[in-house]
PDB file of C-alpha atoms in Angstrom:
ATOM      1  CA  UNK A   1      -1.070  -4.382  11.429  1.00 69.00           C
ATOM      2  CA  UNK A   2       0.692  -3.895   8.126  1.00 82.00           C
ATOM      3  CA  UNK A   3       3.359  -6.959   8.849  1.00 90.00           C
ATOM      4  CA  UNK A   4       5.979  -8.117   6.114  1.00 94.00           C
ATOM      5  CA  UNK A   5       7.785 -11.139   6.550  1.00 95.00           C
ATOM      6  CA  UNK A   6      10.898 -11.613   5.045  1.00 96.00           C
ATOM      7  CA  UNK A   7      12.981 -14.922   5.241  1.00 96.00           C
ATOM      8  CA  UNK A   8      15.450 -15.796   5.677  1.00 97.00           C
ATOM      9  CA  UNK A   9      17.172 -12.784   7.071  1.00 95.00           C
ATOM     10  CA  UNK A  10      21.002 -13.736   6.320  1.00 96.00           C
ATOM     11  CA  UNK A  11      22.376 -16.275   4.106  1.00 96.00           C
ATOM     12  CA  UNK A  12      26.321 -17.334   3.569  1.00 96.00           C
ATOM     13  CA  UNK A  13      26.948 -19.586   0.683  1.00 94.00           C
ATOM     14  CA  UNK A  14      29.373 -20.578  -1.769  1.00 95.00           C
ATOM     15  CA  UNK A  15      29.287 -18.890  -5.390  1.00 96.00           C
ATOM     16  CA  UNK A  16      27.398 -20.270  -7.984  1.00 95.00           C
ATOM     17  CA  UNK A  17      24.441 -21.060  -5.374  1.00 95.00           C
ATOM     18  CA  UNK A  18      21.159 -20.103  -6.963  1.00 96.00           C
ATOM     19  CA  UNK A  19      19.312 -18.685  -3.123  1.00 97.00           C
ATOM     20  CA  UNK A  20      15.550 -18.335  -3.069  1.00 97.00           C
ATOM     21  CA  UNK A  21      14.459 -14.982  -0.554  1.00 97.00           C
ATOM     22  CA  UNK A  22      10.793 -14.949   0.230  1.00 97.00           C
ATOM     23  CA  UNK A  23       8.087 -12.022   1.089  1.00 96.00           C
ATOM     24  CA  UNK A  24       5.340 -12.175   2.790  1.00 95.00           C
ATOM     25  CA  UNK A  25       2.480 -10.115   3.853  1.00 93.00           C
ATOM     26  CA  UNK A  26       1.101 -11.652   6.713  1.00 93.00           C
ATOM     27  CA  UNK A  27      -2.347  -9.520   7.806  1.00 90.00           C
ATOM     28  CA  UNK A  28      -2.788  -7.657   4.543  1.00 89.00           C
ATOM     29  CA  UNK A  29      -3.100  -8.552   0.722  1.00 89.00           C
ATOM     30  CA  UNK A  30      -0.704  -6.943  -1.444  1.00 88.00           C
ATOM     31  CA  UNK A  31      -1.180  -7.000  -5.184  1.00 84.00           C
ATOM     32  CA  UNK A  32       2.619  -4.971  -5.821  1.00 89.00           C
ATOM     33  CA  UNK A  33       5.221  -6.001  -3.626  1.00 93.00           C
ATOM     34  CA  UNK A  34       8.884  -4.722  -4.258  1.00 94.00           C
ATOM     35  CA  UNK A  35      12.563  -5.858  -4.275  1.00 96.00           C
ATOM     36  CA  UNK A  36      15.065  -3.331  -3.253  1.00 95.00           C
ATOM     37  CA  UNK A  37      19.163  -3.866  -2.804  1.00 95.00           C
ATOM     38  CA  UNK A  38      21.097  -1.815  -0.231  1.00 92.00           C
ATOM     39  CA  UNK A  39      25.162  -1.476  -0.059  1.00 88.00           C
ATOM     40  CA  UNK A  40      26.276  -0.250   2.559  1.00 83.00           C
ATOM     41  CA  UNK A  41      25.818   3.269   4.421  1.00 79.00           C
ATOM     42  CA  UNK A  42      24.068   3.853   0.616  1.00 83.00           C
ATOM     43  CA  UNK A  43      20.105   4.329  -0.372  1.00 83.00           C
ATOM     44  CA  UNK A  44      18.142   1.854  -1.010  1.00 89.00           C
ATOM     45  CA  UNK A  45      18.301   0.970  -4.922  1.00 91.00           C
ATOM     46  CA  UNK A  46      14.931  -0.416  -6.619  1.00 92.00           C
ATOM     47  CA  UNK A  47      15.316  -3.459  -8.337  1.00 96.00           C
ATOM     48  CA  UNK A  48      12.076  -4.452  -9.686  1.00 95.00           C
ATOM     49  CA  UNK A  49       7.979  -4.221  -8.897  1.00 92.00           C
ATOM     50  CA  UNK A  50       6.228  -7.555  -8.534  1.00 89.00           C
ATOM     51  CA  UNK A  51       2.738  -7.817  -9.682  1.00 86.00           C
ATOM     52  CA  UNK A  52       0.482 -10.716  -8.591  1.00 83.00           C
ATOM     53  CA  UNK A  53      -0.004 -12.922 -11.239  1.00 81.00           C
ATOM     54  CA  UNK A  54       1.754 -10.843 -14.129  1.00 84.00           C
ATOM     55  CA  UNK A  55       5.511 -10.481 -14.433  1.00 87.00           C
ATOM     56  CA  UNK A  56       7.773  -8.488 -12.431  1.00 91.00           C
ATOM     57  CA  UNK A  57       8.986  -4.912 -13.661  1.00 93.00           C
ATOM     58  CA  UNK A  58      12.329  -4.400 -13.526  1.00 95.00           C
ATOM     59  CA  UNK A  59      14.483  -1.493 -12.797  1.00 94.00           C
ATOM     60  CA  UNK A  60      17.277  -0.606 -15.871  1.00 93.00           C
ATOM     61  CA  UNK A  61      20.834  -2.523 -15.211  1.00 93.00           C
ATOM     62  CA  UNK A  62      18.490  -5.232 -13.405  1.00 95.00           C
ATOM     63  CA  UNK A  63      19.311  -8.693 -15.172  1.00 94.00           C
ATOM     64  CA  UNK A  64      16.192 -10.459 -14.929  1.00 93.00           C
ATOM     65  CA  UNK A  65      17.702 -13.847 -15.402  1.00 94.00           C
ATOM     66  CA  UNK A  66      20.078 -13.311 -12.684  1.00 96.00           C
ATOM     67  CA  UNK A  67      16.973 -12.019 -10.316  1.00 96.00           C
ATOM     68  CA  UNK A  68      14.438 -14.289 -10.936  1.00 96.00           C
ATOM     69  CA  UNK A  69      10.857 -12.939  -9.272  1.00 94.00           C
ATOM     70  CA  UNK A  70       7.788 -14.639  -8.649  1.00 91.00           C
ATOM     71  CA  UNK A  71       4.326 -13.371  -7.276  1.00 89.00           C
ATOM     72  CA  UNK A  72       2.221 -15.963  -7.134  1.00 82.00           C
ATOM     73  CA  UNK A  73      -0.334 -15.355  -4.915  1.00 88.00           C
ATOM     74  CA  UNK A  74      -1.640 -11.681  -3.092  1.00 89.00           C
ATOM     75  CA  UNK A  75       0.470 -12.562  -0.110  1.00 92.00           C
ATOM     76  CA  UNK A  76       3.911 -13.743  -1.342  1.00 93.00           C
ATOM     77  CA  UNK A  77       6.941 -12.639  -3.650  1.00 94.00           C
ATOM     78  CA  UNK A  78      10.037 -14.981  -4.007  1.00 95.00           C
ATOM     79  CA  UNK A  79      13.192 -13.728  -5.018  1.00 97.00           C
ATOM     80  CA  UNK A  80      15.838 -16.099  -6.809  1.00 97.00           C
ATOM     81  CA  UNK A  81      19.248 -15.013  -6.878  1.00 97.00           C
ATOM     82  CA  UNK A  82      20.564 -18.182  -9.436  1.00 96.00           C
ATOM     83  CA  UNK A  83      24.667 -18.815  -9.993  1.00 95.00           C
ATOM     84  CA  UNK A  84      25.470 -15.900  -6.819  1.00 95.00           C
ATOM     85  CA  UNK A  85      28.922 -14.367  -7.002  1.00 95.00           C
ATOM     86  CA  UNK A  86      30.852 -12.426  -4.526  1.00 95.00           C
ATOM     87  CA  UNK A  87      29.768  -9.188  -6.326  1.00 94.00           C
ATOM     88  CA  UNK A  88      25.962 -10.385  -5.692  1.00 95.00           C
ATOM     89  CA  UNK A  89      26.540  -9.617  -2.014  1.00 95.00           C
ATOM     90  CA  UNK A  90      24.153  -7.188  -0.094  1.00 95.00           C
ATOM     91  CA  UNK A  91      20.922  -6.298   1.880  1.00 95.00           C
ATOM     92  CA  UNK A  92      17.703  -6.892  -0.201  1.00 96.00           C
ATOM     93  CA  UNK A  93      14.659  -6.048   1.186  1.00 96.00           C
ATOM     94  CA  UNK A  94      11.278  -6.319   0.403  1.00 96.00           C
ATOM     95  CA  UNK A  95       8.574  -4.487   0.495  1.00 94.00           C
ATOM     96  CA  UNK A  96       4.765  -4.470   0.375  1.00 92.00           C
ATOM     97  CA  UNK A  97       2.289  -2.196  -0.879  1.00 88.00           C
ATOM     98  CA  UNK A  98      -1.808  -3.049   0.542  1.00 82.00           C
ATOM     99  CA  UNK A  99      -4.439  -3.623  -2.223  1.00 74.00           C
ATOM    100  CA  UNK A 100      -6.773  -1.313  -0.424  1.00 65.00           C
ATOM    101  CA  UNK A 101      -6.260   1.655  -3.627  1.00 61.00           C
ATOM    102  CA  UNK A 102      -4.998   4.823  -3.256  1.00 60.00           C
ATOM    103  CA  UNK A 103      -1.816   5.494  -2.119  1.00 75.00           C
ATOM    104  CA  UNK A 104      -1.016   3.385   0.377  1.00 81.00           C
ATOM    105  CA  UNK A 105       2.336   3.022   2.334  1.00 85.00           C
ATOM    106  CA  UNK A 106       5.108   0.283   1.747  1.00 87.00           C
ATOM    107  CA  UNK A 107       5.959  -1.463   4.645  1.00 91.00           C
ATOM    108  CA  UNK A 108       9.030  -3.352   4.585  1.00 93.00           C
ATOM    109  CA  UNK A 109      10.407  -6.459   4.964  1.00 94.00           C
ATOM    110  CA  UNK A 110      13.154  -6.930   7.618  1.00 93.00           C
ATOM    111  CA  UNK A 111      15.688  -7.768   4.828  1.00 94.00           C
ATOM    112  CA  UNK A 112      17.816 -10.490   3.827  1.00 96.00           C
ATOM    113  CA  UNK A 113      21.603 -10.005   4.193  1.00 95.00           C
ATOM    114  CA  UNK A 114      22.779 -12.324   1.890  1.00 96.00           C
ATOM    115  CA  UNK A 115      27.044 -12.744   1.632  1.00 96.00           C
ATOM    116  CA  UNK A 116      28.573 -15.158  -1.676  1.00 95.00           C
ATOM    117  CA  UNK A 117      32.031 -16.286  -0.490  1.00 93.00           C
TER     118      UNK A 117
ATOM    119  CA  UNK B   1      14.292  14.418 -14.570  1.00 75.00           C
ATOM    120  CA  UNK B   2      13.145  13.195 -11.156  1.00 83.00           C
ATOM    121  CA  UNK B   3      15.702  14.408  -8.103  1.00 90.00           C
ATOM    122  CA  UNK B   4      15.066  14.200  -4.124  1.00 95.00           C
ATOM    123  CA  UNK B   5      17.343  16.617  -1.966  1.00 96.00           C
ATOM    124  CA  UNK B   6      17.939  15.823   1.615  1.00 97.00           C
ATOM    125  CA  UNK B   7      20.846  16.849   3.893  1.00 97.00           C
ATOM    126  CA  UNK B   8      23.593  13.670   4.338  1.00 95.00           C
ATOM    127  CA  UNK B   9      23.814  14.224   8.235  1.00 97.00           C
ATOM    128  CA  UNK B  10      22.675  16.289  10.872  1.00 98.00           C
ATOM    129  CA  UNK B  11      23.635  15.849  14.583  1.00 98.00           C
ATOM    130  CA  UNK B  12      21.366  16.759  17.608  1.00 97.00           C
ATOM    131  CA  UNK B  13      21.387  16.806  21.442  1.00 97.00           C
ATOM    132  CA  UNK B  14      19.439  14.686  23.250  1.00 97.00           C
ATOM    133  CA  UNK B  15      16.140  16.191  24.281  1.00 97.00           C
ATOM    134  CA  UNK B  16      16.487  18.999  21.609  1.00 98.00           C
ATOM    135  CA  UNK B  17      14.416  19.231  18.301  1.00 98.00           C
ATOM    136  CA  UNK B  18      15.853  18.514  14.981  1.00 98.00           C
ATOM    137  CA  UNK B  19      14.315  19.161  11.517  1.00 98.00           C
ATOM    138  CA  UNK B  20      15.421  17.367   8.529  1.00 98.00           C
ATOM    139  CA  UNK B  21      15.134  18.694   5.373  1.00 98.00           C
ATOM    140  CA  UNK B  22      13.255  17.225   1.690  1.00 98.00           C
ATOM    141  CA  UNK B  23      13.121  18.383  -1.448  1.00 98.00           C
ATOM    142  CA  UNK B  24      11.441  17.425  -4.352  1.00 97.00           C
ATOM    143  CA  UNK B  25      10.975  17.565  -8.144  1.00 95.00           C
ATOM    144  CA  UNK B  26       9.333  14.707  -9.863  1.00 92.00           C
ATOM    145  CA  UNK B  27       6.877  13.823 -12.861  1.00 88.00           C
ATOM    146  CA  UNK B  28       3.762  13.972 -10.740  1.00 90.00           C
ATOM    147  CA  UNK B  29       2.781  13.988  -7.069  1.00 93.00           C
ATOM    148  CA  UNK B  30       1.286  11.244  -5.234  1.00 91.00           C
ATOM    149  CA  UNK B  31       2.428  11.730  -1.744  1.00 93.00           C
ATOM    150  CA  UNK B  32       5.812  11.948   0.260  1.00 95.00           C
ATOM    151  CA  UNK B  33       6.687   9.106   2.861  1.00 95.00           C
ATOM    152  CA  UNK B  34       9.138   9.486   5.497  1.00 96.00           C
ATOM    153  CA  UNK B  35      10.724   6.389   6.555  1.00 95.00           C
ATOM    154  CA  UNK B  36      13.127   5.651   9.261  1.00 96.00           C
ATOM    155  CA  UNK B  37      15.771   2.976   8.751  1.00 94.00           C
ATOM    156  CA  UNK B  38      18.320   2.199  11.701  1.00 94.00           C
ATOM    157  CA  UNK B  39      21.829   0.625  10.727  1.00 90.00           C
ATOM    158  CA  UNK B  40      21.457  -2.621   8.972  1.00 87.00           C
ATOM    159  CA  UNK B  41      17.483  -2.996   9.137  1.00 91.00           C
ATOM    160  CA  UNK B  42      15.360  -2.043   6.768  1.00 90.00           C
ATOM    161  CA  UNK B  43      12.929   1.009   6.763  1.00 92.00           C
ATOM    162  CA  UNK B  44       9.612   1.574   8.896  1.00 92.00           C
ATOM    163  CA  UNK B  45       7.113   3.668   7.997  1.00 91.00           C
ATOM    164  CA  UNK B  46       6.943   6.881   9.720  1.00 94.00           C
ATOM    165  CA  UNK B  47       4.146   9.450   7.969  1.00 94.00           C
ATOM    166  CA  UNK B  48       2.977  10.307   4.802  1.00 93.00           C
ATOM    167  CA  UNK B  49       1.541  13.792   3.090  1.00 95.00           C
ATOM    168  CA  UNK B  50      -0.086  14.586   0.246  1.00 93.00           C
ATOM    169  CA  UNK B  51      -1.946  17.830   1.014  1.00 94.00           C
ATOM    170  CA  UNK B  52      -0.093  20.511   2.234  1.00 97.00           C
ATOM    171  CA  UNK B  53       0.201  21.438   6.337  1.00 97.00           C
ATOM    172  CA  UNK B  54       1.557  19.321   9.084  1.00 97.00           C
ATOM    173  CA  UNK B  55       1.126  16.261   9.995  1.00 94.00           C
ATOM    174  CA  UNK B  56       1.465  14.842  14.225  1.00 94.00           C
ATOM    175  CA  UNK B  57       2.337  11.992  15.257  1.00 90.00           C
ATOM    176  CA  UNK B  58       3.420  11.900  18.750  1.00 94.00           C
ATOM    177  CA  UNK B  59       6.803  13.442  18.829  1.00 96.00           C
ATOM    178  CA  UNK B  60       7.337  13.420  15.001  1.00 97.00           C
ATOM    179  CA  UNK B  61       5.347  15.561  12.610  1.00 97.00           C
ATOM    180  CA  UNK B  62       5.741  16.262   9.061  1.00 98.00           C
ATOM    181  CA  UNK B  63       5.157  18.937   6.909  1.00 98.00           C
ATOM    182  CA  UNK B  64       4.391  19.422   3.480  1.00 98.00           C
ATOM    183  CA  UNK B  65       4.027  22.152   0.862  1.00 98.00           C
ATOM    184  CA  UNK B  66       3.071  21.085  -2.644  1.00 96.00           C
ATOM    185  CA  UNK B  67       3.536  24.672  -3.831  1.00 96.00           C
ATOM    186  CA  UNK B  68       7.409  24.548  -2.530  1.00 96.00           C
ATOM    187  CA  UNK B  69       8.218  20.893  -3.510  1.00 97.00           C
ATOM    188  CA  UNK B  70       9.120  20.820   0.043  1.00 97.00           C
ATOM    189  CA  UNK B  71       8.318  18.257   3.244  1.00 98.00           C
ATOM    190  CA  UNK B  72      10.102  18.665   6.473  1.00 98.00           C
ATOM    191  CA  UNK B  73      10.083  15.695   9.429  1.00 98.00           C
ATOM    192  CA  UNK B  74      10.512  17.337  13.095  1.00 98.00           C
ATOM    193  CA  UNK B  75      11.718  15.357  15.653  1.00 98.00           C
ATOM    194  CA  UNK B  76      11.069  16.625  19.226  1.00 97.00           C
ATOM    195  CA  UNK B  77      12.562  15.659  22.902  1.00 97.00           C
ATOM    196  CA  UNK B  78      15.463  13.759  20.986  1.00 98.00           C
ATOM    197  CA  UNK B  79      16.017  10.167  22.399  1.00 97.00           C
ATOM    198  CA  UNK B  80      19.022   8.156  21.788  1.00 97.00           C
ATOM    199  CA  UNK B  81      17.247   5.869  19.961  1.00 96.00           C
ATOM    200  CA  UNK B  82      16.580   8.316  16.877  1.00 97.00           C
ATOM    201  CA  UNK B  83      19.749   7.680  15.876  1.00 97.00           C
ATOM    202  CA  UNK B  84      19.016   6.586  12.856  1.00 97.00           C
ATOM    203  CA  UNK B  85      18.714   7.487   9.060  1.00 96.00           C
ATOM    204  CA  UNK B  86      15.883   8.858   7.752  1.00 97.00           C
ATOM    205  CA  UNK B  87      14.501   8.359   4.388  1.00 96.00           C
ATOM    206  CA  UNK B  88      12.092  11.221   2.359  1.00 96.00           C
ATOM    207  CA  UNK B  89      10.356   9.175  -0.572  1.00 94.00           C
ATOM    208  CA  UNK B  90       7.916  11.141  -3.188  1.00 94.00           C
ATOM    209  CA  UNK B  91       5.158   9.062  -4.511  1.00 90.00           C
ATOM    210  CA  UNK B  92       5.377   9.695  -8.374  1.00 87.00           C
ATOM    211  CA  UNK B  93       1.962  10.010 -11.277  1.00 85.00           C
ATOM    212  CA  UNK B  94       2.630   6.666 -11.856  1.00 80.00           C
ATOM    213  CA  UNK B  95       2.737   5.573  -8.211  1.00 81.00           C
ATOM    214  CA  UNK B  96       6.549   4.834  -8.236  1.00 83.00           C
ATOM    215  CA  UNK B  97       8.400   5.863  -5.230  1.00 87.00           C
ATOM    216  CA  UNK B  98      11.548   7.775  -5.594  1.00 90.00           C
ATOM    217  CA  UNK B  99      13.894   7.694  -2.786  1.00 92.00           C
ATOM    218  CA  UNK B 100      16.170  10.235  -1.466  1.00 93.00           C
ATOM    219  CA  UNK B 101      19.710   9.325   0.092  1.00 92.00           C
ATOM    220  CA  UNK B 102      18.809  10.091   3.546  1.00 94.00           C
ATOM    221  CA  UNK B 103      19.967  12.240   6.026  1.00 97.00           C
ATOM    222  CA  UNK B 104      22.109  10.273   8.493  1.00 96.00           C
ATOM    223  CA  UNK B 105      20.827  11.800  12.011  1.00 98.00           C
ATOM    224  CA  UNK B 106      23.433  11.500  15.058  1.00 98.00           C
ATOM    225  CA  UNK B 107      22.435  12.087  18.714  1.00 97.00           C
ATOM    226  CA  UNK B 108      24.686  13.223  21.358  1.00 96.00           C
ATOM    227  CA  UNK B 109      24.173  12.803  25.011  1.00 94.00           C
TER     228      UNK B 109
END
């Protein structure tokens, strides 16, 4: 159980593509889902928590017009990267936290490697 | 301020035991998570604490004590396949999780 779905899992596009990353939780509901960014060999950076049907929460240096999130239902997040540049490229992940209360475990996406030529 | 200390890379022998290292100081307590994340996938979920003692799970186990701000992961009869980094993540009063570094683990034959 506990299955995130990330897709797609590596995108190559020219800069000043807006690209659209999506997160699903496919056997569990999850009211907080969460973007993260990776560079390489380096920990995974937070970007923002995304709350089902409220706006996302985002992390301090986070540009929230450049990272555009939307929760729209207890299963799915979207992530829009709009106008990507070079610098944009990286490994975001998502992850997903169950609605069940307490403190329950994120499970994680299988990430998106996305590269802006 | 909120800081997670874990060692950047340990190397083992296969078969052996290995324990990696976490420590903690952050506004509130909620938990710790260890995570495993192999090179260029993202993290799974490997065990979680939140009252003190250890924790087994096959041939991992973690350890916690809230006293010490302090979590170990042991890893027993080393595979290959543990190659991998592993992640210690504190679960804060506000339910945030704050990540440490990780602690690059290498596996010789």
């Amino acid at each position: 159980g506990a299955v995130v779905s990330q897709h797609p899992s590596r995108v190559i596009c020219k800069s000043g593509t807006s690209v659209k990353i999506e997160c699903r939780s496919l056997d569990f509901q999850a009211t907080t889902m969460f973007w993260y960014r990776q560079f390489p060999k380096k920990s995974l950076m937070l970007m923002a928590t995304s709350n089902e049907g409220s706006k996302a929460t985002y992390e301090q240096g986070v540009e929230k017009d450049k990272f555009l999130i939307n929760h729209a239902s207890l299963t799915l997040s979207t992530l829009t990267v709009t106008s990507a540049h070079p610098e944009d490229s990286s490994f975001y992940i998502c992850s997903a936290r169950e609605s069940r209360g307490g403190n329950q475990p994120q499970h994680f996406g299988d990430g998106t490697r996305l590269s802006i030529l | 301020g909120q800081n997670i200390d874990q060692p950047t890379e340990m190397t083992a022998t296969e078969g052996a035991i290995v324990q990696i290292n976490c420590t903690y100081q952050t506004s509130g307590f909620n938990g710790l998570f260890w995570y495993q994340q192999h090179a260029g996938e993202a993290p799974t979920f490997l065990s979680y604490n939140v009252l003190d003692g250890l924790e087994e799970k096959g041939r991992f186990s973690s350890f916690l004590s809230r006293s010490k701000g302090y979590s170990y992961l042991l890893l027993k009869e080393l595979q290959m396949k543990d190659s991998a980094s592993y992640l210690c993540a504190v679960s804060d009063s506000n339910y945030q999780l704050i990540w440490g570094a990780g602690t690059k683990l290498i596996i010789k034959p």
